[in-house]
Amino acid sequence: MNLRILIIEDDPENREGLRILISQHSPQSQVYLAGSVEEACSMAWKAWENGTKRIIATPHFCRPDQRRRRSVQEYRRYVYLLQQGLRELGCGLELRAGMEVFATAELPKLLDRQEVLTLADSRYLLVEFYFDERGDYMDDALRLVADRGYVPVVAHPERYHEIQRNPALAASWFRRGCILQLNKGTILGRMGAASKQTAWWLLERGLAHVVASDAHSVEHRNPDLSQVQELIGQDLSWQYAEILLEENPRRVFQNEAIVPARPE
């Protein structure tokens, strides 16, 4: 079993948005981004037709641009309602709740009050930052997540300006046990030269755990990961590509320990 990731954006202009991670029988892991429940259902249905079995919904949480912060209970209910709707359509996807937590100053309080959702109720907590966030702030935030017993999953570290200037900081996170998730678009050079250079710096040194597509829809920013898997396989190692795109995403979904890998 391999992992796909479907993301449905919790956009401040669209209060019905959801972010979704998908685990499935598939040759690759993927990420989609959509803007409505209707699109979520159509994308989920397409994924189901392609063999998808399980989904973790992970909406953005604690973002400063969110008009209203939903509770953990609300998020779980949205997932339940989407699950019921899919079942009525004859779609057999299993949905689980989660969220992508924006690391603001409120993070310690939210963690202490257990007001966040991990990925499928696992030990793994998906965390993101401002692209121009200070390195010491990110470092401290990841430490406090780990100190509370979670395993931080750092979303697209190659896009953070501080990591682009000092990628050794991401290497220190890797050594501390943080999970580093790179995006397909940066590896392929679609998010600027600095992001691409940083992504490959991490890949070439075995400092990545997971690669996701971060696509926005089935058509726009295509979710197909075959190109990036082939590129990593040919340039670095096919085994490395398999671990980044299949094995480790599956382990996150099943709350298992991540497998370290080297591009050799």
PDB file of C-alpha atoms in Angstrom:
ATOM      1  CA  MET A   1       0.000   0.000   0.000  1.00  0.00           C
ATOM      2  CA  ASN A   2       1.275   3.442  -0.931  1.00  0.00           C
ATOM      3  CA  LEU A   3       0.240   6.964  -0.002  1.00  0.00           C
ATOM      4  CA  ARG A   4      -1.366   9.707  -2.005  1.00  0.00           C
ATOM      5  CA  ILE A   5      -2.008  13.162  -0.601  1.00  0.00           C
ATOM      6  CA  LEU A   6      -5.077  15.136  -1.619  1.00  0.00           C
ATOM      7  CA  ILE A   7      -5.168  18.727  -0.349  1.00  0.00           C
ATOM      8  CA  ILE A   8      -8.320  20.791  -0.447  1.00  0.00           C
ATOM      9  CA  GLU A   9      -7.586  24.341   0.564  1.00  0.00           C
ATOM     10  CA  ASP A  10      -9.254  26.005   3.540  1.00  0.00           C
ATOM     11  CA  ASP A  11      -9.348  29.326   1.682  1.00  0.00           C
ATOM     12  CA  PRO A  12     -10.550  32.409   3.609  1.00  0.00           C
ATOM     13  CA  GLU A  13     -12.822  33.168   0.642  1.00  0.00           C
ATOM     14  CA  ASN A  14     -14.283  29.678   0.680  1.00  0.00           C
ATOM     15  CA  ARG A  15     -15.424  28.629   4.128  1.00  0.00           C
ATOM     16  CA  GLU A  16     -16.298  25.127   2.979  1.00  0.00           C
ATOM     17  CA  GLY A  17     -12.768  24.228   1.904  1.00  0.00           C
ATOM     18  CA  LEU A  18     -10.934  21.200   3.255  1.00  0.00           C
ATOM     19  CA  ARG A  19      -7.424  19.854   2.996  1.00  0.00           C
ATOM     20  CA  ILE A  20      -7.183  16.126   2.513  1.00  0.00           C
ATOM     21  CA  LEU A  21      -4.396  13.556   2.639  1.00  0.00           C
ATOM     22  CA  ILE A  22      -5.070  10.282   0.846  1.00  0.00           C
ATOM     23  CA  SER A  23      -3.551   6.846   1.362  1.00  0.00           C
ATOM     24  CA  GLN A  24      -4.114   4.324  -1.352  1.00  0.00           C
ATOM     25  CA  HIS A  25      -2.987   1.399  -3.463  1.00  0.00           C
ATOM     26  CA  SER A  26      -1.142   3.337  -6.167  1.00  0.00           C
ATOM     27  CA  PRO A  27       2.317   3.496  -7.703  1.00  0.00           C
ATOM     28  CA  GLN A  28       2.916   7.022  -6.390  1.00  0.00           C
ATOM     29  CA  SER A  29       2.059   9.537  -3.678  1.00  0.00           C
ATOM     30  CA  GLN A  30       0.276  12.714  -4.739  1.00  0.00           C
ATOM     31  CA  VAL A  31      -1.028  16.075  -3.577  1.00  0.00           C
ATOM     32  CA  TYR A  32      -4.023  17.937  -4.975  1.00  0.00           C
ATOM     33  CA  LEU A  33      -5.349  21.374  -4.064  1.00  0.00           C
ATOM     34  CA  ALA A  34      -8.979  22.323  -4.564  1.00  0.00           C
ATOM     35  CA  GLY A  35     -11.243  25.125  -3.437  1.00  0.00           C
ATOM     36  CA  SER A  36     -14.642  23.597  -2.622  1.00  0.00           C
ATOM     37  CA  VAL A  37     -16.416  20.570  -1.267  1.00  0.00           C
ATOM     38  CA  GLU A  38     -17.868  19.926  -4.718  1.00  0.00           C
ATOM     39  CA  GLU A  39     -14.409  19.758  -6.217  1.00  0.00           C
ATOM     40  CA  ALA A  40     -13.245  17.710  -3.250  1.00  0.00           C
ATOM     41  CA  CYS A  41     -15.940  15.137  -3.919  1.00  0.00           C
ATOM     42  CA  SER A  42     -15.152  14.945  -7.617  1.00  0.00           C
ATOM     43  CA  MET A  43     -11.436  14.597  -6.947  1.00  0.00           C
ATOM     44  CA  ALA A  44     -12.041  12.045  -4.215  1.00  0.00           C
ATOM     45  CA  TRP A  45     -14.263  10.086  -6.556  1.00  0.00           C
ATOM     46  CA  LYS A  46     -11.569  10.124  -9.211  1.00  0.00           C
ATOM     47  CA  ALA A  47      -9.029   8.964  -6.663  1.00  0.00           C
ATOM     48  CA  TRP A  48     -11.360   6.172  -5.568  1.00  0.00           C
ATOM     49  CA  GLU A  49     -11.727   5.020  -9.154  1.00  0.00           C
ATOM     50  CA  ASN A  50      -7.928   4.888  -9.329  1.00  0.00           C
ATOM     51  CA  GLY A  51      -7.703   2.652  -6.246  1.00  0.00           C
ATOM     52  CA  THR A  52      -7.578   5.103  -3.325  1.00  0.00           C
ATOM     53  CA  LYS A  53      -8.675   3.505  -0.050  1.00  0.00           C
ATOM     54  CA  ARG A  54      -8.120   5.979   2.825  1.00  0.00           C
ATOM     55  CA  ILE A  55      -8.051   9.747   3.353  1.00  0.00           C
ATOM     56  CA  ILE A  56      -6.831  12.045   6.137  1.00  0.00           C
ATOM     57  CA  ALA A  57      -8.419  15.515   5.974  1.00  0.00           C
ATOM     58  CA  THR A  58      -5.926  18.219   7.065  1.00  0.00           C
ATOM     59  CA  PRO A  59      -7.316  21.763   6.743  1.00  0.00           C
ATOM     60  CA  HIS A  60      -5.116  24.763   7.454  1.00  0.00           C
ATOM     61  CA  PHE A  61      -5.304  25.697  11.113  1.00  0.00           C
ATOM     62  CA  CYS A  62      -4.253  28.843  12.981  1.00  0.00           C
ATOM     63  CA  ARG A  63      -3.406  30.793   9.831  1.00  0.00           C
ATOM     64  CA  PRO A  64      -3.505  34.570  10.430  1.00  0.00           C
ATOM     65  CA  ASP A  65      -5.640  35.081   7.287  1.00  0.00           C
ATOM     66  CA  GLN A  66      -8.402  32.742   8.418  1.00  0.00           C
ATOM     67  CA  ARG A  67     -11.612  34.653   9.076  1.00  0.00           C
ATOM     68  CA  ARG A  68     -12.839  32.186  11.675  1.00  0.00           C
ATOM     69  CA  ARG A  69     -11.007  29.425  13.434  1.00  0.00           C
ATOM     70  CA  ARG A  70     -12.896  26.186  13.475  1.00  0.00           C
ATOM     71  CA  SER A  71     -12.662  23.804  16.409  1.00  0.00           C
ATOM     72  CA  VAL A  72     -11.307  20.282  16.355  1.00  0.00           C
ATOM     73  CA  GLN A  73     -14.881  19.062  16.686  1.00  0.00           C
ATOM     74  CA  GLU A  74     -15.955  21.067  13.629  1.00  0.00           C
ATOM     75  CA  TYR A  75     -13.121  19.678  11.562  1.00  0.00           C
ATOM     76  CA  ARG A  76     -14.029  16.148  12.557  1.00  0.00           C
ATOM     77  CA  ARG A  77     -17.656  16.807  11.662  1.00  0.00           C
ATOM     78  CA  TYR A  78     -16.716  18.159   8.210  1.00  0.00           C
ATOM     79  CA  VAL A  79     -14.774  14.975   7.586  1.00  0.00           C
ATOM     80  CA  TYR A  80     -17.710  12.885   8.766  1.00  0.00           C
ATOM     81  CA  LEU A  81     -20.142  14.741   6.498  1.00  0.00           C
ATOM     82  CA  LEU A  82     -17.835  14.407   3.511  1.00  0.00           C
ATOM     83  CA  GLN A  83     -17.459  10.720   4.290  1.00  0.00           C
ATOM     84  CA  GLN A  84     -21.224  10.283   4.394  1.00  0.00           C
ATOM     85  CA  GLY A  85     -21.673  12.173   1.133  1.00  0.00           C
ATOM     86  CA  LEU A  86     -19.123  10.016  -0.618  1.00  0.00           C
ATOM     87  CA  ARG A  87     -20.752   6.859   0.696  1.00  0.00           C
ATOM     88  CA  GLU A  88     -24.103   8.003  -0.639  1.00  0.00           C
ATOM     89  CA  LEU A  89     -22.434   8.364  -4.012  1.00  0.00           C
ATOM     90  CA  GLY A  90     -21.106   4.840  -3.714  1.00  0.00           C
ATOM     91  CA  CYS A  91     -17.535   5.891  -3.001  1.00  0.00           C
ATOM     92  CA  GLY A  92     -15.823   3.650  -0.455  1.00  0.00           C
ATOM     93  CA  LEU A  93     -13.066   5.990   0.699  1.00  0.00           C
ATOM     94  CA  GLU A  94     -12.228   5.899   4.420  1.00  0.00           C
ATOM     95  CA  LEU A  95     -11.720   9.448   5.760  1.00  0.00           C
ATOM     96  CA  ARG A  96      -9.652  10.458   8.802  1.00  0.00           C
ATOM     97  CA  ALA A  97      -9.169  13.887  10.358  1.00  0.00           C
ATOM     98  CA  GLY A  98      -6.006  15.967  10.657  1.00  0.00           C
ATOM     99  CA  MET A  99      -4.769  19.521  10.011  1.00  0.00           C
ATOM    100  CA  GLU A 100      -1.810  21.599   8.860  1.00  0.00           C
ATOM    101  CA  VAL A 101      -0.896  23.816  11.804  1.00  0.00           C
ATOM    102  CA  PHE A 102       0.521  27.263  11.148  1.00  0.00           C
ATOM    103  CA  ALA A 103       3.202  27.892  13.767  1.00  0.00           C
ATOM    104  CA  THR A 104       2.148  31.132  15.447  1.00  0.00           C
ATOM    105  CA  ALA A 105       2.845  32.253  19.009  1.00  0.00           C
ATOM    106  CA  GLU A 106      -0.317  30.387  20.034  1.00  0.00           C
ATOM    107  CA  LEU A 107       1.150  27.017  19.150  1.00  0.00           C
ATOM    108  CA  PRO A 108       2.295  26.021  22.688  1.00  0.00           C
ATOM    109  CA  LYS A 109      -1.131  26.813  24.139  1.00  0.00           C
ATOM    110  CA  LEU A 110      -2.928  24.928  21.381  1.00  0.00           C
ATOM    111  CA  LEU A 111      -0.743  21.885  21.868  1.00  0.00           C
ATOM    112  CA  ASP A 112      -1.111  21.932  25.649  1.00  0.00           C
ATOM    113  CA  ARG A 113      -4.891  22.163  25.335  1.00  0.00           C
ATOM    114  CA  GLN A 114      -4.902  19.468  22.650  1.00  0.00           C
ATOM    115  CA  GLU A 115      -6.709  21.809  20.278  1.00  0.00           C
ATOM    116  CA  VAL A 116      -4.908  20.508  17.188  1.00  0.00           C
ATOM    117  CA  LEU A 117      -5.263  17.327  15.157  1.00  0.00           C
ATOM    118  CA  THR A 118      -2.333  15.182  14.155  1.00  0.00           C
ATOM    119  CA  LEU A 119      -2.288  13.184  10.909  1.00  0.00           C
ATOM    120  CA  ALA A 120      -4.903  10.440  11.386  1.00  0.00           C
ATOM    121  CA  ASP A 121      -4.481  10.686  15.173  1.00  0.00           C
ATOM    122  CA  SER A 122      -0.854   9.606  14.801  1.00  0.00           C
ATOM    123  CA  ARG A 123       2.275  11.018  16.400  1.00  0.00           C
ATOM    124  CA  TYR A 124       2.907  13.146  13.271  1.00  0.00           C
ATOM    125  CA  LEU A 125       1.943  16.838  13.308  1.00  0.00           C
ATOM    126  CA  LEU A 126       2.043  18.783  10.037  1.00  0.00           C
ATOM    127  CA  VAL A 127       3.569  22.252  10.627  1.00  0.00           C
ATOM    128  CA  GLU A 128       4.108  25.208   8.289  1.00  0.00           C
ATOM    129  CA  PHE A 129       5.618  28.701   8.576  1.00  0.00           C
ATOM    130  CA  TYR A 130       5.706  32.023   6.772  1.00  0.00           C
ATOM    131  CA  PHE A 131       8.111  31.776   3.856  1.00  0.00           C
ATOM    132  CA  ASP A 132      10.141  34.637   5.357  1.00  0.00           C
ATOM    133  CA  GLU A 133      10.068  33.370   8.955  1.00  0.00           C
ATOM    134  CA  ARG A 134      13.243  33.674  11.040  1.00  0.00           C
ATOM    135  CA  GLY A 135      15.331  30.570  11.468  1.00  0.00           C
ATOM    136  CA  ASP A 136      15.477  30.767  15.255  1.00  0.00           C
ATOM    137  CA  TYR A 137      11.683  31.051  15.448  1.00  0.00           C
ATOM    138  CA  MET A 138      11.187  27.951  13.278  1.00  0.00           C
ATOM    139  CA  ASP A 139      13.818  26.079  15.252  1.00  0.00           C
ATOM    140  CA  ASP A 140      12.169  26.903  18.573  1.00  0.00           C
ATOM    141  CA  ALA A 141       8.694  26.022  17.269  1.00  0.00           C
ATOM    142  CA  LEU A 142       9.799  22.588  16.087  1.00  0.00           C
ATOM    143  CA  ARG A 143      11.516  21.956  19.416  1.00  0.00           C
ATOM    144  CA  LEU A 144       8.392  22.731  21.406  1.00  0.00           C
ATOM    145  CA  VAL A 145       6.355  20.413  19.155  1.00  0.00           C
ATOM    146  CA  ALA A 146       8.842  17.604  19.732  1.00  0.00           C
ATOM    147  CA  ASP A 147       9.090  18.343  23.465  1.00  0.00           C
ATOM    148  CA  ARG A 148       5.357  17.672  23.738  1.00  0.00           C
ATOM    149  CA  GLY A 149       5.706  14.213  22.260  1.00  0.00           C
ATOM    150  CA  TYR A 150       4.822  14.883  18.619  1.00  0.00           C
ATOM    151  CA  VAL A 151       6.922  14.255  15.532  1.00  0.00           C
ATOM    152  CA  PRO A 152       6.995  17.508  13.519  1.00  0.00           C
ATOM    153  CA  VAL A 153       6.392  17.163   9.776  1.00  0.00           C
ATOM    154  CA  VAL A 154       7.856  20.307   8.189  1.00  0.00           C
ATOM    155  CA  ALA A 155       5.872  21.367   5.138  1.00  0.00           C
ATOM    156  CA  HIS A 156       8.025  22.388   2.115  1.00  0.00           C
ATOM    157  CA  PRO A 157      11.177  23.507   3.999  1.00  0.00           C
ATOM    158  CA  GLU A 158      12.881  24.286   0.681  1.00  0.00           C
ATOM    159  CA  ARG A 159      10.519  27.224   0.173  1.00  0.00           C
ATOM    160  CA  TYR A 160      11.487  29.003   3.410  1.00  0.00           C
ATOM    161  CA  HIS A 161      13.917  31.834   2.747  1.00  0.00           C
ATOM    162  CA  GLU A 162      16.033  31.051   5.801  1.00  0.00           C
ATOM    163  CA  ILE A 163      16.550  27.469   4.622  1.00  0.00           C
ATOM    164  CA  GLN A 164      17.452  28.732   1.161  1.00  0.00           C
ATOM    165  CA  ARG A 165      20.140  30.909   2.754  1.00  0.00           C
ATOM    166  CA  ASN A 166      21.212  28.285   5.277  1.00  0.00           C
ATOM    167  CA  PRO A 167      20.112  24.748   4.311  1.00  0.00           C
ATOM    168  CA  ALA A 168      22.227  23.356   7.149  1.00  0.00           C
ATOM    169  CA  LEU A 169      19.397  24.449   9.450  1.00  0.00           C
ATOM    170  CA  ALA A 170      17.084  21.931   7.753  1.00  0.00           C
ATOM    171  CA  ALA A 171      19.835  19.334   8.128  1.00  0.00           C
ATOM    172  CA  SER A 172      19.798  19.965  11.876  1.00  0.00           C
ATOM    173  CA  TRP A 173      16.027  19.417  11.934  1.00  0.00           C
ATOM    174  CA  PHE A 174      16.523  16.140  10.096  1.00  0.00           C
ATOM    175  CA  ARG A 175      19.081  14.988  12.677  1.00  0.00           C
ATOM    176  CA  ARG A 176      16.688  15.902  15.491  1.00  0.00           C
ATOM    177  CA  GLY A 177      13.993  13.632  14.055  1.00  0.00           C
ATOM    178  CA  CYS A 178      11.784  16.138  12.227  1.00  0.00           C
ATOM    179  CA  ILE A 179      10.185  14.894   9.014  1.00  0.00           C
ATOM    180  CA  LEU A 180      11.062  16.991   5.945  1.00  0.00           C
ATOM    181  CA  GLN A 181       8.477  16.985   3.141  1.00  0.00           C
ATOM    182  CA  LEU A 182       9.562  18.455  -0.203  1.00  0.00           C
ATOM    183  CA  ASN A 183       7.229  19.570  -2.989  1.00  0.00           C
ATOM    184  CA  LYS A 184       7.216  18.210  -6.527  1.00  0.00           C
ATOM    185  CA  GLY A 185       7.034  21.704  -8.035  1.00  0.00           C
ATOM    186  CA  THR A 186      10.221  22.894  -6.354  1.00  0.00           C
ATOM    187  CA  ILE A 187      12.156  19.784  -7.385  1.00  0.00           C
ATOM    188  CA  LEU A 188      11.065  20.353 -10.991  1.00  0.00           C
ATOM    189  CA  GLY A 189      12.004  24.044 -10.827  1.00  0.00           C
ATOM    190  CA  ARG A 190       8.472  25.447 -10.978  1.00  0.00           C
ATOM    191  CA  MET A 191       8.716  27.498  -7.764  1.00  0.00           C
ATOM    192  CA  GLY A 192      11.822  29.499  -8.579  1.00  0.00           C
ATOM    193  CA  ALA A 193      15.533  28.828  -8.771  1.00  0.00           C
ATOM    194  CA  ALA A 194      16.212  29.212  -5.042  1.00  0.00           C
ATOM    195  CA  SER A 195      13.568  26.674  -4.049  1.00  0.00           C
ATOM    196  CA  LYS A 196      14.809  24.207  -6.657  1.00  0.00           C
ATOM    197  CA  GLN A 197      18.425  24.581  -5.624  1.00  0.00           C
ATOM    198  CA  THR A 198      17.533  24.057  -1.973  1.00  0.00           C
ATOM    199  CA  ALA A 199      15.338  21.045  -2.699  1.00  0.00           C
ATOM    200  CA  TRP A 200      18.136  19.340  -4.611  1.00  0.00           C
ATOM    201  CA  TRP A 201      20.675  20.235  -1.933  1.00  0.00           C
ATOM    202  CA  LEU A 202      18.493  18.337   0.553  1.00  0.00           C
ATOM    203  CA  LEU A 203      17.768  15.434  -1.804  1.00  0.00           C
ATOM    204  CA  GLU A 204      21.394  14.889  -2.767  1.00  0.00           C
ATOM    205  CA  ARG A 205      22.401  14.655   0.900  1.00  0.00           C
ATOM    206  CA  GLY A 206      19.609  12.294   1.897  1.00  0.00           C
ATOM    207  CA  LEU A 207      17.901  14.975   3.978  1.00  0.00           C
ATOM    208  CA  ALA A 208      14.336  14.455   2.740  1.00  0.00           C
ATOM    209  CA  HIS A 209      11.720  12.011   4.019  1.00  0.00           C
ATOM    210  CA  VAL A 210       8.692  12.583   1.762  1.00  0.00           C
ATOM    211  CA  VAL A 211       7.970  14.175  -1.635  1.00  0.00           C
ATOM    212  CA  ALA A 212       4.444  15.498  -2.339  1.00  0.00           C
ATOM    213  CA  SER A 213       2.991  17.116  -5.452  1.00  0.00           C
ATOM    214  CA  ASP A 214       1.186  20.154  -3.932  1.00  0.00           C
ATOM    215  CA  ALA A 215      -1.026  20.342  -7.006  1.00  0.00           C
ATOM    216  CA  HIS A 216      -4.051  22.643  -7.096  1.00  0.00           C
ATOM    217  CA  SER A 217      -6.525  20.562  -9.098  1.00  0.00           C
ATOM    218  CA  VAL A 218      -6.709  17.635 -11.454  1.00  0.00           C
ATOM    219  CA  GLU A 219      -5.921  19.940 -14.408  1.00  0.00           C
ATOM    220  CA  HIS A 220      -3.990  22.900 -12.968  1.00  0.00           C
ATOM    221  CA  ARG A 221      -0.592  22.041 -11.467  1.00  0.00           C
ATOM    222  CA  ASN A 222      -1.155  18.408 -12.274  1.00  0.00           C
ATOM    223  CA  PRO A 223      -1.001  15.937  -9.345  1.00  0.00           C
ATOM    224  CA  ASP A 224       0.873  13.322 -11.378  1.00  0.00           C
ATOM    225  CA  LEU A 225       4.139  12.461  -9.650  1.00  0.00           C
ATOM    226  CA  SER A 226       5.531  10.140 -12.304  1.00  0.00           C
ATOM    227  CA  GLN A 227       7.836  12.849 -13.679  1.00  0.00           C
ATOM    228  CA  VAL A 228       9.391  13.738 -10.347  1.00  0.00           C
ATOM    229  CA  GLN A 229       9.687  10.087  -9.359  1.00  0.00           C
ATOM    230  CA  GLU A 230      11.466   9.318 -12.618  1.00  0.00           C
ATOM    231  CA  LEU A 231      13.741  12.338 -12.220  1.00  0.00           C
ATOM    232  CA  ILE A 232      14.770  11.385  -8.675  1.00  0.00           C
ATOM    233  CA  GLY A 233      15.139   7.751  -9.677  1.00  0.00           C
ATOM    234  CA  GLN A 234      17.340   8.491 -12.676  1.00  0.00           C
ATOM    235  CA  ASP A 235      19.450  11.241 -11.112  1.00  0.00           C
ATOM    236  CA  LEU A 236      19.815   9.785  -7.617  1.00  0.00           C
ATOM    237  CA  SER A 237      18.352   6.336  -6.867  1.00  0.00           C
ATOM    238  CA  TRP A 238      15.196   4.387  -7.709  1.00  0.00           C
ATOM    239  CA  GLN A 239      15.100   2.977  -4.185  1.00  0.00           C
ATOM    240  CA  TYR A 240      15.392   6.502  -2.787  1.00  0.00           C
ATOM    241  CA  ALA A 241      12.505   7.658  -4.989  1.00  0.00           C
ATOM    242  CA  GLU A 242      10.367   4.758  -3.797  1.00  0.00           C
ATOM    243  CA  ILE A 243      10.999   5.575  -0.145  1.00  0.00           C
ATOM    244  CA  LEU A 244      10.234   9.280  -0.646  1.00  0.00           C
ATOM    245  CA  LEU A 245       7.094   8.757  -2.735  1.00  0.00           C
ATOM    246  CA  GLU A 246       5.689   5.486  -1.415  1.00  0.00           C
ATOM    247  CA  GLU A 247       7.188   3.927   1.703  1.00  0.00           C
ATOM    248  CA  ASN A 248       7.466   6.891   4.053  1.00  0.00           C
ATOM    249  CA  PRO A 249       4.073   8.433   3.191  1.00  0.00           C
ATOM    250  CA  ARG A 250       2.503   5.043   3.970  1.00  0.00           C
ATOM    251  CA  ARG A 251       4.333   4.940   7.293  1.00  0.00           C
ATOM    252  CA  VAL A 252       3.063   8.398   8.268  1.00  0.00           C
ATOM    253  CA  PHE A 253      -0.480   7.310   7.504  1.00  0.00           C
ATOM    254  CA  GLN A 254      -0.114   4.156   9.605  1.00  0.00           C
ATOM    255  CA  ASN A 255       1.719   5.906  12.477  1.00  0.00           C
ATOM    256  CA  GLU A 256       4.901   3.923  11.914  1.00  0.00           C
ATOM    257  CA  ALA A 257       8.494   5.058  12.171  1.00  0.00           C
ATOM    258  CA  ILE A 258       9.913   6.779   9.089  1.00  0.00           C
ATOM    259  CA  VAL A 259      12.604   5.010   7.099  1.00  0.00           C
ATOM    260  CA  PRO A 260      15.778   7.054   6.570  1.00  0.00           C
ATOM    261  CA  ALA A 261      17.206   6.840   3.060  1.00  0.00           C
ATOM    262  CA  ARG A 262      20.294   7.832   1.116  1.00  0.00           C
ATOM    263  CA  PRO A 263      20.421   8.627  -2.611  1.00  0.00           C
ATOM    264  CA  GLU A 264      22.818   5.785  -3.456  1.00  0.00           C
TER     265      GLU A 264
END
